[in-house]
PDB file of C-alpha atoms and ligand atoms in Angstrom:
ATOM      1  CA  UNK A   1      16.782  18.542  24.146  1.00 50.00           C
ATOM      2  CA  UNK A   2      15.496  20.298  21.046  1.00 64.00           C
ATOM      3  CA  UNK A   3      11.904  21.202  20.590  1.00 77.00           C
ATOM      4  CA  UNK A   4      11.851  21.974  16.973  1.00 84.00           C
ATOM      5  CA  UNK A   5       8.058  22.153  16.659  1.00 82.00           C
ATOM      6  CA  UNK A   6       7.613  25.109  18.901  1.00 85.00           C
ATOM      7  CA  UNK A   7      10.789  26.788  17.549  1.00 88.00           C
ATOM      8  CA  UNK A   8       9.376  26.482  14.088  1.00 91.00           C
ATOM      9  CA  UNK A   9       5.601  26.925  14.744  1.00 89.00           C
ATOM     10  CA  UNK A  10       5.478  30.123  12.746  1.00 91.00           C
ATOM     11  CA  UNK A  11       8.024  29.238  10.255  1.00 95.00           C
ATOM     12  CA  UNK A  12       7.035  30.230   6.721  1.00 96.00           C
ATOM     13  CA  UNK A  13       8.418  28.565   3.443  1.00 98.00           C
ATOM     14  CA  UNK A  14       8.721  30.634   0.403  1.00 98.00           C
ATOM     15  CA  UNK A  15       9.335  28.882  -2.933  1.00 98.00           C
ATOM     16  CA  UNK A  16       9.571  30.985  -6.077  1.00 97.00           C
ATOM     17  CA  UNK A  17       7.179  33.775  -5.491  1.00 93.00           C
ATOM     18  CA  UNK A  18       4.721  31.759  -3.180  1.00 98.00           C
ATOM     19  CA  UNK A  19       4.703  31.830   0.494  1.00 98.00           C
ATOM     20  CA  UNK A  20       3.167  28.375   1.322  1.00 98.00           C
ATOM     21  CA  UNK A  21      -0.123  28.643   3.213  1.00 98.00           C
ATOM     22  CA  UNK A  22      -0.912  32.122   1.541  1.00 98.00           C
ATOM     23  CA  UNK A  23      -1.831  30.673  -1.917  1.00 98.00           C
ATOM     24  CA  UNK A  24      -2.159  27.071  -3.243  1.00 98.00           C
ATOM     25  CA  UNK A  25       1.196  25.653  -4.198  1.00 98.00           C
ATOM     26  CA  UNK A  26       0.803  23.449  -7.363  1.00 98.00           C
ATOM     27  CA  UNK A  27       3.787  21.458  -8.597  1.00 99.00           C
ATOM     28  CA  UNK A  28       2.986  19.780 -12.051  1.00 99.00           C
ATOM     29  CA  UNK A  29       5.086  18.010 -14.602  1.00 99.00           C
ATOM     30  CA  UNK A  30       6.275  14.668 -15.869  1.00 98.00           C
ATOM     31  CA  UNK A  31       6.836  11.604 -13.670  1.00 98.00           C
ATOM     32  CA  UNK A  32      10.024  11.015 -15.693  1.00 98.00           C
ATOM     33  CA  UNK A  33      12.116  13.097 -18.186  1.00 98.00           C
ATOM     34  CA  UNK A  34      12.890  11.276 -21.195  1.00 98.00           C
ATOM     35  CA  UNK A  35      16.544  12.123 -22.000  1.00 98.00           C
ATOM     36  CA  UNK A  36      15.936  11.002 -25.662  1.00 98.00           C
ATOM     37  CA  UNK A  37      13.226  13.627 -26.090  1.00 98.00           C
ATOM     38  CA  UNK A  38      14.166  16.801 -24.330  1.00 98.00           C
ATOM     39  CA  UNK A  39      11.871  18.993 -26.254  1.00 98.00           C
ATOM     40  CA  UNK A  40       8.846  17.154 -24.939  1.00 98.00           C
ATOM     41  CA  UNK A  41       9.692  18.019 -21.333  1.00 98.00           C
ATOM     42  CA  UNK A  42      10.355  21.718 -22.328  1.00 98.00           C
ATOM     43  CA  UNK A  43       7.136  21.811 -24.082  1.00 98.00           C
ATOM     44  CA  UNK A  44       5.339  20.320 -21.030  1.00 99.00           C
ATOM     45  CA  UNK A  45       7.164  22.856 -18.744  1.00 99.00           C
ATOM     46  CA  UNK A  46       5.781  25.844 -20.768  1.00 99.00           C
ATOM     47  CA  UNK A  47       2.286  24.123 -20.661  1.00 99.00           C
ATOM     48  CA  UNK A  48       2.573  23.747 -16.931  1.00 98.00           C
ATOM     49  CA  UNK A  49       3.298  27.427 -16.478  1.00 98.00           C
ATOM     50  CA  UNK A  50       0.484  28.356 -18.813  1.00 98.00           C
ATOM     51  CA  UNK A  51      -1.957  26.149 -16.873  1.00 98.00           C
ATOM     52  CA  UNK A  52      -0.996  28.099 -13.767  1.00 98.00           C
ATOM     53  CA  UNK A  53       1.562  25.755 -11.914  1.00 98.00           C
ATOM     54  CA  UNK A  54       3.759  27.399  -9.375  1.00 98.00           C
ATOM     55  CA  UNK A  55       6.668  24.754  -9.916  1.00 99.00           C
ATOM     56  CA  UNK A  56       7.636  22.081 -12.268  1.00 99.00           C
ATOM     57  CA  UNK A  57       8.434  18.476 -11.586  1.00 99.00           C
ATOM     58  CA  UNK A  58      10.536  16.115 -13.666  1.00 98.00           C
ATOM     59  CA  UNK A  59      12.109  12.855 -12.561  1.00 98.00           C
ATOM     60  CA  UNK A  60      15.817  12.714 -13.505  1.00 98.00           C
ATOM     61  CA  UNK A  61      16.526   9.462 -11.403  1.00 98.00           C
ATOM     62  CA  UNK A  62      13.722   7.021 -10.883  1.00 98.00           C
ATOM     63  CA  UNK A  63      13.105   4.285  -8.227  1.00 96.00           C
ATOM     64  CA  UNK A  64      11.586   1.452 -10.281  1.00 95.00           C
ATOM     65  CA  UNK A  65      10.028  -1.735  -9.158  1.00 93.00           C
ATOM     66  CA  UNK A  66      11.811  -3.656 -11.753  1.00 95.00           C
ATOM     67  CA  UNK A  67      15.599  -3.370 -12.243  1.00 96.00           C
ATOM     68  CA  UNK A  68      15.137  -3.746 -15.956  1.00 96.00           C
ATOM     69  CA  UNK A  69      12.919  -0.728 -16.177  1.00 95.00           C
ATOM     70  CA  UNK A  70      14.444   2.686 -17.141  1.00 96.00           C
ATOM     71  CA  UNK A  71      16.190   3.968 -13.994  1.00 97.00           C
ATOM     72  CA  UNK A  72      16.641   7.657 -15.156  1.00 97.00           C
ATOM     73  CA  UNK A  73      19.665   9.387 -16.534  1.00 97.00           C
ATOM     74  CA  UNK A  74      22.255  11.980 -15.358  1.00 97.00           C
ATOM     75  CA  UNK A  75      21.605  13.782 -18.676  1.00 97.00           C
ATOM     76  CA  UNK A  76      18.183  14.679 -17.746  1.00 98.00           C
ATOM     77  CA  UNK A  77      19.387  17.095 -15.168  1.00 98.00           C
ATOM     78  CA  UNK A  78      20.425  19.543 -17.985  1.00 98.00           C
ATOM     79  CA  UNK A  79      16.920  19.307 -19.366  1.00 98.00           C
ATOM     80  CA  UNK A  80      15.258  20.133 -16.060  1.00 99.00           C
ATOM     81  CA  UNK A  81      17.461  23.059 -15.534  1.00 99.00           C
ATOM     82  CA  UNK A  82      16.682  24.314 -19.168  1.00 98.00           C
ATOM     83  CA  UNK A  83      12.961  24.159 -18.152  1.00 99.00           C
ATOM     84  CA  UNK A  84      13.737  26.233 -14.915  1.00 99.00           C
ATOM     85  CA  UNK A  85      15.690  28.840 -17.056  1.00 98.00           C
ATOM     86  CA  UNK A  86      13.028  29.089 -19.863  1.00 98.00           C
ATOM     87  CA  UNK A  87       9.963  29.368 -17.467  1.00 98.00           C
ATOM     88  CA  UNK A  88      11.556  31.052 -14.478  1.00 98.00           C
ATOM     89  CA  UNK A  89       9.704  28.492 -12.277  1.00 98.00           C
ATOM     90  CA  UNK A  90      11.329  26.490  -9.403  1.00 99.00           C
ATOM     91  CA  UNK A  91      11.921  22.877 -10.314  1.00 99.00           C
ATOM     92  CA  UNK A  92      11.409  19.561  -8.322  1.00 99.00           C
ATOM     93  CA  UNK A  93      13.199  16.285  -8.694  1.00 98.00           C
ATOM     94  CA  UNK A  94      13.672  13.115  -6.693  1.00 98.00           C
ATOM     95  CA  UNK A  95      17.129  12.221  -5.131  1.00 98.00           C
ATOM     96  CA  UNK A  96      17.695   8.646  -3.845  1.00 98.00           C
ATOM     97  CA  UNK A  97      21.361   8.897  -2.576  1.00 98.00           C
ATOM     98  CA  UNK A  98      24.123  11.386  -1.654  1.00 98.00           C
ATOM     99  CA  UNK A  99      25.663  11.389  -4.985  1.00 98.00           C
ATOM    100  CA  UNK A 100      22.326  12.403  -6.646  1.00 98.00           C
ATOM    101  CA  UNK A 101      21.864  14.884  -3.807  1.00 98.00           C
ATOM    102  CA  UNK A 102      25.043  16.651  -4.482  1.00 98.00           C
ATOM    103  CA  UNK A 103      24.509  16.779  -8.355  1.00 98.00           C
ATOM    104  CA  UNK A 104      20.983  18.259  -7.787  1.00 98.00           C
ATOM    105  CA  UNK A 105      22.156  20.862  -5.180  1.00 98.00           C
ATOM    106  CA  UNK A 106      25.047  21.964  -7.462  1.00 98.00           C
ATOM    107  CA  UNK A 107      22.776  22.102 -10.488  1.00 98.00           C
ATOM    108  CA  UNK A 108      20.301  24.477  -8.848  1.00 98.00           C
ATOM    109  CA  UNK A 109      17.323  22.277  -8.228  1.00 98.00           C
ATOM    110  CA  UNK A 110      14.705  24.296  -5.895  1.00 98.00           C
ATOM    111  CA  UNK A 111      12.861  21.355  -4.471  1.00 99.00           C
ATOM    112  CA  UNK A 112      14.352  18.032  -3.483  1.00 98.00           C
ATOM    113  CA  UNK A 113      11.823  15.137  -3.544  1.00 98.00           C
ATOM    114  CA  UNK A 114      12.519  12.227  -1.055  1.00 98.00           C
ATOM    115  CA  UNK A 115      10.497   9.427  -2.429  1.00 98.00           C
ATOM    116  CA  UNK A 116       8.267   6.976  -0.423  1.00 98.00           C
ATOM    117  CA  UNK A 117      10.948   4.318  -0.593  1.00 97.00           C
ATOM    118  CA  UNK A 118      13.563   6.522   1.123  1.00 98.00           C
ATOM    119  CA  UNK A 119      11.238   8.251   3.629  1.00 98.00           C
ATOM    120  CA  UNK A 120      12.652   6.038   6.337  1.00 97.00           C
ATOM    121  CA  UNK A 121      16.206   6.318   5.208  1.00 98.00           C
ATOM    122  CA  UNK A 122      17.381   8.396   8.255  1.00 98.00           C
ATOM    123  CA  UNK A 123      20.916   8.707   7.243  1.00 98.00           C
ATOM    124  CA  UNK A 124      19.894  10.285   3.857  1.00 98.00           C
ATOM    125  CA  UNK A 125      17.206  12.488   5.538  1.00 98.00           C
ATOM    126  CA  UNK A 126      20.030  13.913   7.869  1.00 98.00           C
ATOM    127  CA  UNK A 127      22.409  14.438   4.894  1.00 98.00           C
ATOM    128  CA  UNK A 128      19.544  16.136   2.944  1.00 98.00           C
ATOM    129  CA  UNK A 129      19.056  18.544   5.753  1.00 98.00           C
ATOM    130  CA  UNK A 130      22.773  19.418   6.102  1.00 98.00           C
ATOM    131  CA  UNK A 131      23.429  19.687   2.347  1.00 98.00           C
ATOM    132  CA  UNK A 132      20.440  21.941   1.792  1.00 98.00           C
ATOM    133  CA  UNK A 133      20.731  24.171   4.831  1.00 97.00           C
ATOM    134  CA  UNK A 134      20.590  27.914   4.032  1.00 96.00           C
ATOM    135  CA  UNK A 135      20.522  27.313   0.285  1.00 98.00           C
ATOM    136  CA  UNK A 136      16.941  28.355  -0.467  1.00 97.00           C
ATOM    137  CA  UNK A 137      16.276  24.583  -1.328  1.00 98.00           C
ATOM    138  CA  UNK A 138      13.033  23.101  -0.054  1.00 98.00           C
ATOM    139  CA  UNK A 139      12.513  19.407   0.534  1.00 99.00           C
ATOM    140  CA  UNK A 140       9.199  17.467  -0.444  1.00 99.00           C
ATOM    141  CA  UNK A 141       9.083  14.306   1.851  1.00 98.00           C
ATOM    142  CA  UNK A 142       6.694  11.590   0.540  1.00 98.00           C
ATOM    143  CA  UNK A 143       4.990   9.319   2.994  1.00 98.00           C
ATOM    144  CA  UNK A 144       6.408   5.806   2.842  1.00 97.00           C
ATOM    145  CA  UNK A 145       3.930   2.941   1.855  1.00 92.00           C
ATOM    146  CA  UNK A 146       3.385   1.641   5.416  1.00 88.00           C
ATOM    147  CA  UNK A 147       4.448   4.638   7.437  1.00 94.00           C
ATOM    148  CA  UNK A 148       2.376   5.660  10.491  1.00 92.00           C
ATOM    149  CA  UNK A 149       0.243   8.491   9.312  1.00 90.00           C
ATOM    150  CA  UNK A 150       1.161  11.137  11.863  1.00 93.00           C
ATOM    151  CA  UNK A 151       3.918  10.649  14.173  1.00 93.00           C
ATOM    152  CA  UNK A 152       6.365   8.545  12.211  1.00 96.00           C
ATOM    153  CA  UNK A 153       5.848  10.686   9.102  1.00 98.00           C
ATOM    154  CA  UNK A 154       6.440  13.963  11.068  1.00 97.00           C
ATOM    155  CA  UNK A 155       9.423  12.534  12.823  1.00 96.00           C
ATOM    156  CA  UNK A 156      10.971  11.682   9.550  1.00 97.00           C
ATOM    157  CA  UNK A 157      10.574  15.475   8.482  1.00 97.00           C
ATOM    158  CA  UNK A 158      12.238  16.525  11.652  1.00 96.00           C
ATOM    159  CA  UNK A 159      15.388  14.560  10.619  1.00 97.00           C
ATOM    160  CA  UNK A 160      15.646  17.100   7.725  1.00 98.00           C
ATOM    161  CA  UNK A 161      14.888  20.068   9.970  1.00 97.00           C
ATOM    162  CA  UNK A 162      17.228  19.058  12.648  1.00 95.00           C
ATOM    163  CA  UNK A 163      19.867  18.539  10.025  1.00 96.00           C
ATOM    164  CA  UNK A 164      19.604  22.245   9.173  1.00 96.00           C
ATOM    165  CA  UNK A 165      16.679  22.880   6.785  1.00 98.00           C
ATOM    166  CA  UNK A 166      13.226  23.699   8.190  1.00 97.00           C
ATOM    167  CA  UNK A 167      11.815  24.011   4.595  1.00 98.00           C
ATOM    168  CA  UNK A 168      10.089  20.752   4.581  1.00 98.00           C
ATOM    169  CA  UNK A 169       6.871  19.888   2.967  1.00 98.00           C
ATOM    170  CA  UNK A 170       4.990  16.442   3.904  1.00 98.00           C
ATOM    171  CA  UNK A 171       3.475  14.603   0.908  1.00 98.00           C
ATOM    172  CA  UNK A 172       0.843  12.011   1.459  1.00 98.00           C
ATOM    173  CA  UNK A 173       0.908   9.789  -1.821  1.00 98.00           C
ATOM    174  CA  UNK A 174      -1.243   7.008  -0.955  1.00 98.00           C
ATOM    175  CA  UNK A 175      -0.391   3.880   1.087  1.00 97.00           C
ATOM    176  CA  UNK A 176      -0.658   0.173   1.212  1.00 95.00           C
ATOM    177  CA  UNK A 177      -2.580  -2.199   1.095  1.00 95.00           C
ATOM    178  CA  UNK A 178      -3.970  -0.663  -1.897  1.00 95.00           C
ATOM    179  CA  UNK A 179      -7.682   0.045  -2.581  1.00 97.00           C
ATOM    180  CA  UNK A 180      -9.084  -2.109  -5.391  1.00 97.00           C
ATOM    181  CA  UNK A 181      -9.122   0.013  -8.541  1.00 97.00           C
ATOM    182  CA  UNK A 182      -6.551   2.544  -7.278  1.00 98.00           C
ATOM    183  CA  UNK A 183      -2.900   2.289  -7.364  1.00 98.00           C
ATOM    184  CA  UNK A 184      -2.504   2.818  -3.659  1.00 98.00           C
ATOM    185  CA  UNK A 185      -4.895   3.537  -0.736  1.00 97.00           C
ATOM    186  CA  UNK A 186      -5.768   7.254  -1.041  1.00 98.00           C
ATOM    187  CA  UNK A 187      -4.646   9.098   2.279  1.00 98.00           C
ATOM    188  CA  UNK A 188      -5.265  12.647   1.726  1.00 98.00           C
ATOM    189  CA  UNK A 189      -7.473  12.445   4.706  1.00 98.00           C
ATOM    190  CA  UNK A 190      -4.548  12.515   7.038  1.00 98.00           C
ATOM    191  CA  UNK A 191      -3.873  16.260   6.158  1.00 98.00           C
ATOM    192  CA  UNK A 192      -5.756  17.837   9.016  1.00 98.00           C
ATOM    193  CA  UNK A 193      -4.046  15.366  11.526  1.00 97.00           C
ATOM    194  CA  UNK A 194      -0.512  16.485  10.100  1.00 97.00           C
ATOM    195  CA  UNK A 195      -1.456  20.221  10.033  1.00 96.00           C
ATOM    196  CA  UNK A 196      -2.649  20.133  13.679  1.00 95.00           C
ATOM    197  CA  UNK A 197       0.883  18.789  14.814  1.00 94.00           C
ATOM    198  CA  UNK A 198       3.512  20.428  12.698  1.00 95.00           C
ATOM    199  CA  UNK A 199       4.654  23.699  10.936  1.00 95.00           C
ATOM    200  CA  UNK A 200       5.446  21.680   7.775  1.00 97.00           C
ATOM    201  CA  UNK A 201       2.987  22.552   4.999  1.00 98.00           C
ATOM    202  CA  UNK A 202       1.206  19.506   3.327  1.00 98.00           C
ATOM    203  CA  UNK A 203       1.391  18.952  -0.411  1.00 99.00           C
ATOM    204  CA  UNK A 204      -0.715  15.961  -1.412  1.00 99.00           C
ATOM    205  CA  UNK A 205       0.195  13.737  -4.403  1.00 99.00           C
ATOM    206  CA  UNK A 206      -3.053  12.556  -5.872  1.00 98.00           C
ATOM    207  CA  UNK A 207      -1.314  11.057  -8.832  1.00 98.00           C
ATOM    208  CA  UNK A 208       0.570   8.180  -7.146  1.00 98.00           C
ATOM    209  CA  UNK A 209      -2.394   7.739  -4.716  1.00 98.00           C
ATOM    210  CA  UNK A 210      -5.113   6.935  -7.270  1.00 98.00           C
ATOM    211  CA  UNK A 211      -2.680   6.150 -10.197  1.00 98.00           C
ATOM    212  CA  UNK A 212      -5.088   6.844 -12.940  1.00 98.00           C
ATOM    213  CA  UNK A 213      -5.318  10.142 -14.800  1.00 98.00           C
ATOM    214  CA  UNK A 214      -9.232  10.116 -14.757  1.00 98.00           C
ATOM    215  CA  UNK A 215      -9.337  10.023 -10.922  1.00 98.00           C
ATOM    216  CA  UNK A 216      -6.612  12.614 -10.308  1.00 98.00           C
ATOM    217  CA  UNK A 217      -8.764  15.796 -10.394  1.00 98.00           C
ATOM    218  CA  UNK A 218     -11.254  14.708  -7.867  1.00 98.00           C
ATOM    219  CA  UNK A 219      -8.496  13.287  -5.615  1.00 98.00           C
ATOM    220  CA  UNK A 220      -6.667  16.582  -5.879  1.00 98.00           C
ATOM    221  CA  UNK A 221      -9.864  18.459  -4.919  1.00 98.00           C
ATOM    222  CA  UNK A 222     -10.384  16.206  -1.949  1.00 98.00           C
ATOM    223  CA  UNK A 223      -7.050  16.971  -0.708  1.00 98.00           C
ATOM    224  CA  UNK A 224      -7.706  20.820  -0.969  1.00 98.00           C
ATOM    225  CA  UNK A 225     -10.984  20.230   0.869  1.00 98.00           C
ATOM    226  CA  UNK A 226      -8.976  18.479   3.646  1.00 98.00           C
ATOM    227  CA  UNK A 227      -6.915  21.658   3.947  1.00 98.00           C
ATOM    228  CA  UNK A 228      -3.886  20.723   1.967  1.00 98.00           C
ATOM    229  CA  UNK A 229      -1.509  23.599   1.049  1.00 98.00           C
ATOM    230  CA  UNK A 230      -1.136  22.266  -2.364  1.00 98.00           C
ATOM    231  CA  UNK A 231      -0.739  19.343  -4.684  1.00 99.00           C
ATOM    232  CA  UNK A 232       1.838  17.736  -6.871  1.00 99.00           C
ATOM    233  CA  UNK A 233       0.385  16.295 -10.029  1.00 99.00           C
ATOM    234  CA  UNK A 234       1.849  14.408 -12.843  1.00 99.00           C
ATOM    235  CA  UNK A 235       0.974  16.095 -16.053  1.00 99.00           C
ATOM    236  CA  UNK A 236       2.322  15.830 -19.537  1.00 98.00           C
ATOM    237  CA  UNK A 237       1.628  17.486 -22.980  1.00 98.00           C
ATOM    238  CA  UNK A 238       1.315  14.101 -24.596  1.00 98.00           C
ATOM    239  CA  UNK A 239       0.848  11.469 -21.879  1.00 98.00           C
ATOM    240  CA  UNK A 240       1.032   8.529 -24.267  1.00 98.00           C
ATOM    241  CA  UNK A 241       4.526   9.663 -25.377  1.00 98.00           C
ATOM    242  CA  UNK A 242       5.605   9.784 -21.662  1.00 98.00           C
ATOM    243  CA  UNK A 243       7.800   7.314 -19.876  1.00 97.00           C
ATOM    244  CA  UNK A 244       7.535   5.962 -16.304  1.00 97.00           C
ATOM    245  CA  UNK A 245       4.136   6.653 -14.799  1.00 97.00           C
ATOM    246  CA  UNK A 246       3.165   9.219 -17.337  1.00 98.00           C
ATOM    247  CA  UNK A 247       1.020   7.129 -19.869  1.00 98.00           C
ATOM    248  CA  UNK A 248      -1.259   6.081 -17.075  1.00 98.00           C
ATOM    249  CA  UNK A 249      -1.124   8.781 -14.515  1.00 98.00           C
ATOM    250  CA  UNK A 250      -0.208  12.086 -16.257  1.00 98.00           C
ATOM    251  CA  UNK A 251      -3.314  14.566 -16.915  1.00 99.00           C
ATOM    252  CA  UNK A 252      -3.077  16.786 -19.891  1.00 99.00           C
ATOM    253  CA  UNK A 253      -2.378  20.513 -19.516  1.00 99.00           C
ATOM    254  CA  UNK A 254      -5.993  21.411 -20.331  1.00 98.00           C
ATOM    255  CA  UNK A 255      -7.189  19.225 -17.503  1.00 99.00           C
ATOM    256  CA  UNK A 256      -4.594  20.752 -15.273  1.00 99.00           C
ATOM    257  CA  UNK A 257      -5.653  24.191 -16.068  1.00 99.00           C
ATOM    258  CA  UNK A 258      -9.263  23.608 -15.108  1.00 98.00           C
ATOM    259  CA  UNK A 259      -7.980  21.732 -11.915  1.00 99.00           C
ATOM    260  CA  UNK A 260      -5.894  24.778 -10.987  1.00 98.00           C
ATOM    261  CA  UNK A 261      -8.909  27.059 -11.575  1.00 98.00           C
ATOM    262  CA  UNK A 262     -11.040  24.820  -9.276  1.00 98.00           C
ATOM    263  CA  UNK A 263      -8.359  24.766  -6.580  1.00 98.00           C
ATOM    264  CA  UNK A 264      -8.253  28.571  -6.499  1.00 98.00           C
ATOM    265  CA  UNK A 265     -12.037  28.547  -6.167  1.00 97.00           C
ATOM    266  CA  UNK A 266     -11.932  26.031  -3.180  1.00 96.00           C
ATOM    267  CA  UNK A 267      -9.126  27.977  -1.577  1.00 97.00           C
ATOM    268  CA  UNK A 268     -11.241  31.075  -1.284  1.00 90.00           C
ATOM    269  CA  UNK A 269     -14.017  29.404   0.625  1.00 85.00           C
TER     270      UNK A 269
HETATM  271  C1  PEP B   1       7.272   9.961  -8.167  1.00 73.43           C
HETATM  272  O1  PEP B   1       6.947  11.049  -7.767  1.00 73.43           O
HETATM  273  O2  PEP B   1       7.375   9.875  -9.351  1.00 73.43           O
HETATM  274  C2  PEP B   1       7.584   8.786  -7.300  1.00 73.43           C
HETATM  275  C3  PEP B   1       8.233   7.731  -7.673  1.00 73.43           C
HETATM  276  O3  PEP B   1       6.810   8.758  -6.136  1.00 73.43           O
HETATM  277  P1  PEP B   1       6.799   7.927  -4.905  1.00 73.43           P
HETATM  278  O4  PEP B   1       8.049   8.113  -4.118  1.00 73.43           O
HETATM  279  O5  PEP B   1       5.663   8.615  -3.994  1.00 73.43           O
HETATM  280  O6  PEP B   1       6.399   6.549  -5.308  1.00 73.43           O
HETATM  281 MN1   MN B   2       5.715   8.823 -10.874  1.00 73.43          MN
END
């Protein structure tokens, strides 16, 4: 029987030039890359770097509630990798199936996001662990909407570790039923419970949790106060031109810059 937790108790994850836990790890960028407007994503990527982000997010393929909504586009992968090359920062994108997984690994994506809808897809989790083992690729595992806050969430992360990749980050992103006024029910408060029980760093997603740009900075600060190792934030150089969640959720680079400064301050306390 494997005891992954004690084996990995002191495991450290390095992404780009940050060792998680030693400095706040902030991922920022578009919810969704617009393949019709590649320059917008490149412009945002430079703005994320300038604001102090450690990695850039950009959705290539999107899990949308409505089948008629934009589902993402293979062509966006090239734009994401262009942003990586121009900024020198690691990049994050969500994969939802094995085909997307192999494209993303091949392309050089640094952080693979497993979305809330797939956090209980054990065969995908196993495959992700196997396909990313020993490749310097980290996995950001979102908490699914109704997932047990601690044991079920940690167990899902262990599927990836047991598959071969211990570089897993846990990402609370709000749960259901929703809180009236927010998109989901904010759950950054589970951070200390997770950190007590696993090696995996906790990177909170305040954007999907509260779902409104104006509440994102305080939700991000709450996460850091709870002891998160960092946050993943939707940010866009021109949110109203964004697609997916960006018009509602994305903060502008100037708001992001101030947030990152505040995060560094709270980190020192
Ligand atoms: C996202 O990060 O854009 C996203 C779809 O997140 P979640 O899987 O948490 O809904
Ligand atoms: Mn989104």
